[in-house]
Amino acid sequence: MRKLVIIGAGSVGGHIASNLELYGIEGQLLGFLDDDVNKQGKDFCGYPVIAGISWIFDKTDLDVIIGIAFPKVKEKIIKKLAVNGSLKYPSLVAENAWLSRATMLGKGTIIYPGTCVNYGSVIGDFVVMNMNCSIGHDCNVSSFSSFAPGVNLGGHTQVGLAVELGIGAATLQGISIGNYSVVGGQSIVNKALPENVVAMGIPARIKSHIG
């Protein structure tokens, strides 16, 4: 049984550490890594914050959980960790989540309790789906994206790279959301959104551009 560390002593990491049995990883956690020096050397959710992320660059035979919701931060961390090819990134699916047959799941993804993913859907690497999300059939969620609780995707929705969906956001069927875009909580997306925009409302309208 490989030992593991969680990167990020925050809300996602805290959820995992507090519910190890829910994800079948009891007895494996060594602690956290976090670049916030104010957290290092302290305990978080009963486990030590060992050091910053660079601690793992020369370690071997470790599993890593990216316990962070922010899409762009996750993407940057994975690029840094590429210097250590021995690391593995298991996906965690809560025992009371439901994934239909014919669902594909990438590495390092975290599926919280109550989330349902219907058939034919493809979930990329390092995706976080918080509690009680509902993913319709034949959806495609690209890597590094993060969903807050209660997100609902209609069938055939296409979610781009590193997209962030707020609490209760929803899409109609066949909608696409471009890379690095953000959709505000309780918004309903009824037409395609381009890359690098912030959209919100019912229906969702573009409020600003990113970058």
mmCIF file of C-alpha atoms in Angstrom:
data_model
loop_
_atom_site.group_PDB
_atom_site.id
_atom_site.type_symbol
_atom_site.label_atom_id
_atom_site.label_comp_id
_atom_site.label_asym_id
_atom_site.label_seq_id
_atom_site.Cartn_x
_atom_site.Cartn_y
_atom_site.Cartn_z
ATOM 1 C CA MET A 1 0.000 0.000 0.000
ATOM 2 C CA ARG A 2 1.568 3.257 -1.135
ATOM 3 C CA LYS A 3 1.626 6.224 1.209
ATOM 4 C CA LEU A 4 0.118 9.469 0.012
ATOM 5 C CA VAL A 5 0.288 13.200 0.587
ATOM 6 C CA ILE A 6 -2.301 15.861 -0.051
ATOM 7 C CA ILE A 7 -1.157 19.081 -1.691
ATOM 8 C CA GLY A 8 -3.184 21.953 -0.280
ATOM 9 C CA ALA A 9 -4.141 22.364 3.376
ATOM 10 C CA GLY A 10 -7.463 23.992 2.545
ATOM 11 C CA SER A 11 -11.104 23.072 2.058
ATOM 12 C CA VAL A 12 -10.686 20.243 -0.474
ATOM 13 C CA GLY A 13 -7.685 18.757 1.302
ATOM 14 C CA GLY A 14 -9.470 19.038 4.622
ATOM 15 C CA HIS A 15 -12.485 17.184 3.254
ATOM 16 C CA ILE A 16 -10.308 14.313 2.042
ATOM 17 C CA ALA A 17 -8.310 14.054 5.284
ATOM 18 C CA SER A 18 -11.499 14.079 7.356
ATOM 19 C CA ASN A 19 -13.139 11.354 5.270
ATOM 20 C CA LEU A 20 -10.393 8.918 4.310
ATOM 21 C CA GLU A 21 -12.642 5.888 4.791
ATOM 22 C CA LEU A 22 -15.178 7.374 2.361
ATOM 23 C CA TYR A 23 -12.527 7.151 -0.357
ATOM 24 C CA GLY A 24 -10.933 3.866 0.729
ATOM 25 C CA ILE A 25 -7.554 5.344 1.674
ATOM 26 C CA GLU A 26 -7.449 4.860 5.442
ATOM 27 C CA GLY A 27 -3.945 4.440 6.839
ATOM 28 C CA GLN A 28 -2.177 5.882 3.802
ATOM 29 C CA LEU A 29 -2.007 9.617 4.504
ATOM 30 C CA LEU A 30 1.335 11.028 5.674
ATOM 31 C CA GLY A 31 0.171 14.648 5.762
ATOM 32 C CA PHE A 32 -0.091 17.806 3.703
ATOM 33 C CA LEU A 33 2.210 19.893 1.551
ATOM 34 C CA ASP A 34 1.466 23.604 1.272
ATOM 35 C CA ASP A 35 3.580 26.561 0.160
ATOM 36 C CA ASP A 36 1.916 28.801 2.763
ATOM 37 C CA VAL A 37 4.692 29.119 5.367
ATOM 38 C CA ASN A 38 2.105 30.026 8.009
ATOM 39 C CA LYS A 39 0.635 26.529 7.710
ATOM 40 C CA GLN A 40 3.884 24.578 7.635
ATOM 41 C CA GLY A 41 4.867 22.792 10.831
ATOM 42 C CA LYS A 42 1.284 22.824 12.126
ATOM 43 C CA ASP A 43 -1.472 20.213 12.135
ATOM 44 C CA PHE A 44 -4.504 20.406 9.855
ATOM 45 C CA CYS A 45 -7.437 18.049 10.266
ATOM 46 C CA GLY A 46 -5.270 15.842 12.456
ATOM 47 C CA TYR A 47 -2.315 15.555 10.056
ATOM 48 C CA PRO A 48 0.932 17.537 9.815
ATOM 49 C CA VAL A 49 1.606 20.153 7.180
ATOM 50 C CA ILE A 50 5.017 18.722 6.392
ATOM 51 C CA ALA A 51 6.563 21.332 4.124
ATOM 52 C CA GLY A 52 6.154 23.163 0.823
ATOM 53 C CA ILE A 53 5.503 21.438 -2.476
ATOM 54 C CA SER A 54 9.210 21.165 -3.351
ATOM 55 C CA TRP A 55 9.553 18.559 -0.567
ATOM 56 C CA ILE A 56 8.178 15.948 -2.943
ATOM 57 C CA PHE A 57 10.437 16.654 -5.914
ATOM 58 C CA ASP A 58 12.940 13.916 -4.981
ATOM 59 C CA LYS A 59 10.630 11.476 -3.172
ATOM 60 C CA THR A 60 9.696 8.103 -4.645
ATOM 61 C CA ASP A 61 6.815 5.666 -4.303
ATOM 62 C CA LEU A 62 4.258 8.238 -3.234
ATOM 63 C CA ASP A 63 0.694 8.889 -4.296
ATOM 64 C CA VAL A 64 -0.384 12.519 -4.545
ATOM 65 C CA ILE A 65 -3.809 14.082 -4.134
ATOM 66 C CA ILE A 66 -4.186 17.644 -5.422
ATOM 67 C CA GLY A 67 -6.528 18.929 -2.719
ATOM 68 C CA ILE A 68 -7.189 22.284 -4.378
ATOM 69 C CA ALA A 69 -10.268 23.564 -6.209
ATOM 70 C CA PHE A 70 -8.782 26.501 -8.138
ATOM 71 C CA PRO A 71 -8.271 25.281 -11.728
ATOM 72 C CA LYS A 72 -5.287 27.414 -12.719
ATOM 73 C CA VAL A 73 -3.492 26.670 -9.445
ATOM 74 C CA LYS A 74 -3.937 22.931 -10.022
ATOM 75 C CA GLU A 75 -2.553 23.231 -13.525
ATOM 76 C CA LYS A 76 0.549 25.117 -12.327
ATOM 77 C CA ILE A 77 1.233 22.589 -9.567
ATOM 78 C CA ILE A 78 1.063 19.631 -11.945
ATOM 79 C CA LYS A 79 3.562 21.334 -14.252
ATOM 80 C CA LYS A 80 5.923 21.733 -11.282
ATOM 81 C CA LEU A 81 5.513 18.107 -10.242
ATOM 82 C CA ALA A 82 6.479 16.886 -13.710
ATOM 83 C CA VAL A 83 10.118 16.857 -12.504
ATOM 84 C CA ASN A 84 9.299 13.678 -10.544
ATOM 85 C CA GLY A 85 8.083 10.946 -12.843
ATOM 86 C CA SER A 86 7.663 8.414 -10.033
ATOM 87 C CA LEU A 87 4.614 10.127 -8.549
ATOM 88 C CA LYS A 88 1.170 8.644 -9.073
ATOM 89 C CA TYR A 89 -2.161 10.451 -8.917
ATOM 90 C CA PRO A 90 -5.068 8.206 -7.929
ATOM 91 C CA SER A 91 -8.608 9.345 -8.529
ATOM 92 C CA LEU A 92 -10.909 9.404 -5.509
ATOM 93 C CA VAL A 93 -14.592 8.580 -5.820
ATOM 94 C CA ALA A 94 -16.743 8.760 -2.697
ATOM 95 C CA GLU A 95 -18.429 5.460 -1.920
ATOM 96 C CA ASN A 96 -21.876 7.039 -2.198
ATOM 97 C CA ALA A 97 -21.216 8.775 -5.513
ATOM 98 C CA TRP A 98 -22.562 7.073 -8.638
ATOM 99 C CA LEU A 99 -20.724 6.633 -11.922
ATOM 100 C CA SER A 100 -22.598 4.867 -14.684
ATOM 101 C CA ARG A 101 -21.003 2.172 -16.749
ATOM 102 C CA ALA A 102 -19.279 3.518 -19.855
ATOM 103 C CA THR A 103 -17.957 6.504 -17.913
ATOM 104 C CA MET A 104 -14.282 7.381 -18.325
ATOM 105 C CA LEU A 105 -12.382 8.975 -15.454
ATOM 106 C CA GLY A 106 -8.919 10.540 -15.661
ATOM 107 C CA LYS A 107 -6.180 10.537 -13.043
ATOM 108 C CA GLY A 108 -6.179 12.708 -9.941
ATOM 109 C CA THR A 109 -9.884 13.493 -10.093
ATOM 110 C CA ILE A 110 -11.984 13.866 -6.925
ATOM 111 C CA ILE A 111 -15.697 13.004 -6.939
ATOM 112 C CA TYR A 112 -17.480 14.085 -3.745
ATOM 113 C CA PRO A 113 -20.445 12.356 -2.058
ATOM 114 C CA GLY A 114 -23.808 12.494 -3.790
ATOM 115 C CA THR A 115 -22.442 13.267 -7.240
ATOM 116 C CA CYS A 116 -23.840 11.300 -10.186
ATOM 117 C CA VAL A 117 -22.224 10.881 -13.603
ATOM 118 C CA ASN A 118 -24.316 9.360 -16.375
ATOM 119 C CA TYR A 119 -23.207 7.021 -19.148
ATOM 120 C CA GLY A 120 -20.889 8.026 -21.943
ATOM 121 C CA SER A 121 -19.344 10.896 -20.017
ATOM 122 C CA VAL A 122 -15.616 11.562 -20.022
ATOM 123 C CA ILE A 123 -14.059 13.276 -17.010
ATOM 124 C CA GLY A 124 -10.489 14.499 -17.467
ATOM 125 C CA ASP A 125 -7.500 14.664 -15.117
ATOM 126 C CA PHE A 126 -7.492 16.593 -11.820
ATOM 127 C CA VAL A 127 -11.160 17.531 -11.973
ATOM 128 C CA VAL A 128 -12.948 18.303 -8.688
ATOM 129 C CA MET A 129 -16.697 17.700 -8.460
ATOM 130 C CA ASN A 130 -18.055 18.838 -5.119
ATOM 131 C CA MET A 131 -21.146 17.459 -3.386
ATOM 132 C CA ASN A 132 -24.336 16.573 -5.243
ATOM 133 C CA CYS A 133 -23.330 17.440 -8.781
ATOM 134 C CA SER A 134 -25.291 15.851 -11.619
ATOM 135 C CA ILE A 135 -23.527 15.138 -14.916
ATOM 136 C CA GLY A 136 -25.772 14.170 -17.812
ATOM 137 C CA HIS A 137 -25.029 11.525 -20.420
ATOM 138 C CA ASP A 138 -22.225 12.000 -22.944
ATOM 139 C CA CYS A 139 -20.708 15.041 -21.256
ATOM 140 C CA ASN A 140 -17.034 15.867 -21.592
ATOM 141 C CA VAL A 141 -15.286 17.671 -18.729
ATOM 142 C CA SER A 142 -11.712 18.683 -19.510
ATOM 143 C CA SER A 143 -8.786 18.527 -17.102
ATOM 144 C CA PHE A 144 -8.342 20.856 -14.106
ATOM 145 C CA SER A 145 -11.968 21.997 -14.101
ATOM 146 C CA SER A 146 -13.733 22.410 -10.756
ATOM 147 C CA PHE A 147 -17.426 22.238 -9.914
ATOM 148 C CA ALA A 148 -18.894 23.702 -6.727
ATOM 149 C CA PRO A 149 -21.751 21.826 -4.997
ATOM 150 C CA GLY A 150 -24.943 21.247 -6.927
ATOM 151 C CA VAL A 151 -23.704 21.829 -10.479
ATOM 152 C CA ASN A 152 -25.984 20.263 -13.112
ATOM 153 C CA LEU A 153 -24.857 19.563 -16.669
ATOM 154 C CA GLY A 154 -27.355 18.683 -19.365
ATOM 155 C CA GLY A 155 -26.440 15.843 -21.692
ATOM 156 C CA HIS A 156 -23.698 16.404 -24.283
ATOM 157 C CA THR A 157 -22.288 19.427 -22.431
ATOM 158 C CA GLN A 158 -18.654 20.163 -23.302
ATOM 159 C CA VAL A 159 -16.617 21.810 -20.536
ATOM 160 C CA GLY A 160 -13.231 23.180 -21.536
ATOM 161 C CA LEU A 161 -9.872 23.130 -19.814
ATOM 162 C CA ALA A 162 -9.673 24.592 -16.281
ATOM 163 C CA VAL A 163 -13.260 25.838 -16.177
ATOM 164 C CA GLU A 164 -14.821 26.850 -12.854
ATOM 165 C CA LEU A 165 -18.556 26.419 -12.216
ATOM 166 C CA GLY A 166 -20.125 28.039 -9.148
ATOM 167 C CA ILE A 167 -22.681 26.612 -6.714
ATOM 168 C CA GLY A 168 -25.799 25.397 -8.453
ATOM 169 C CA ALA A 169 -24.747 26.425 -11.961
ATOM 170 C CA ALA A 170 -26.460 24.515 -14.762
ATOM 171 C CA THR A 171 -26.300 24.001 -18.507
ATOM 172 C CA LEU A 172 -28.874 23.053 -21.081
ATOM 173 C CA GLN A 173 -28.129 20.083 -23.316
ATOM 174 C CA GLY A 174 -25.410 20.398 -25.911
ATOM 175 C CA ILE A 175 -23.781 23.513 -24.444
ATOM 176 C CA SER A 176 -20.041 24.196 -24.683
ATOM 177 C CA ILE A 177 -17.990 26.288 -22.254
ATOM 178 C CA GLY A 178 -14.577 27.481 -23.405
ATOM 179 C CA ASN A 179 -11.242 26.967 -21.701
ATOM 180 C CA TYR A 180 -10.498 28.914 -18.486
ATOM 181 C CA SER A 181 -13.962 30.409 -18.241
ATOM 182 C CA VAL A 182 -15.904 30.956 -14.994
ATOM 183 C CA VAL A 183 -19.650 30.556 -14.519
ATOM 184 C CA GLY A 184 -21.208 32.166 -11.453
ATOM 185 C CA GLY A 185 -23.341 30.351 -8.913
ATOM 186 C CA GLN A 186 -27.008 29.620 -9.784
ATOM 187 C CA SER A 187 -26.433 30.642 -13.392
ATOM 188 C CA ILE A 188 -28.058 28.799 -16.283
ATOM 189 C CA VAL A 189 -25.956 28.531 -19.434
ATOM 190 C CA ASN A 190 -28.255 28.269 -22.443
ATOM 191 C CA LYS A 191 -25.782 29.064 -25.213
ATOM 192 C CA ALA A 192 -22.106 28.458 -25.869
ATOM 193 C CA LEU A 193 -19.539 30.471 -23.936
ATOM 194 C CA PRO A 194 -16.107 31.309 -25.400
ATOM 195 C CA GLU A 195 -12.762 30.972 -23.661
ATOM 196 C CA ASN A 196 -11.592 33.237 -20.834
ATOM 197 C CA VAL A 197 -14.862 34.844 -19.838
ATOM 198 C CA VAL A 198 -16.833 35.307 -16.628
ATOM 199 C CA ALA A 199 -20.546 34.686 -17.112
ATOM 200 C CA MET A 200 -23.458 34.773 -14.687
ATOM 201 C CA GLY A 201 -27.198 35.127 -14.466
ATOM 202 C CA ILE A 202 -30.354 33.482 -15.803
ATOM 203 C CA PRO A 203 -29.624 33.086 -18.600
ATOM 204 C CA ALA A 204 -25.876 33.425 -18.172
ATOM 205 C CA ARG A 205 -24.401 36.503 -19.828
ATOM 206 C CA ILE A 206 -20.767 37.454 -20.243
ATOM 207 C CA LYS A 207 -19.806 40.045 -17.622
ATOM 208 C CA SER A 208 -16.058 40.303 -18.174
ATOM 209 C CA HIS A 209 -13.068 38.807 -19.948
ATOM 210 C CA ILE A 210 -10.128 37.124 -18.231
ATOM 211 C CA GLY A 211 -6.576 38.104 -19.084
#
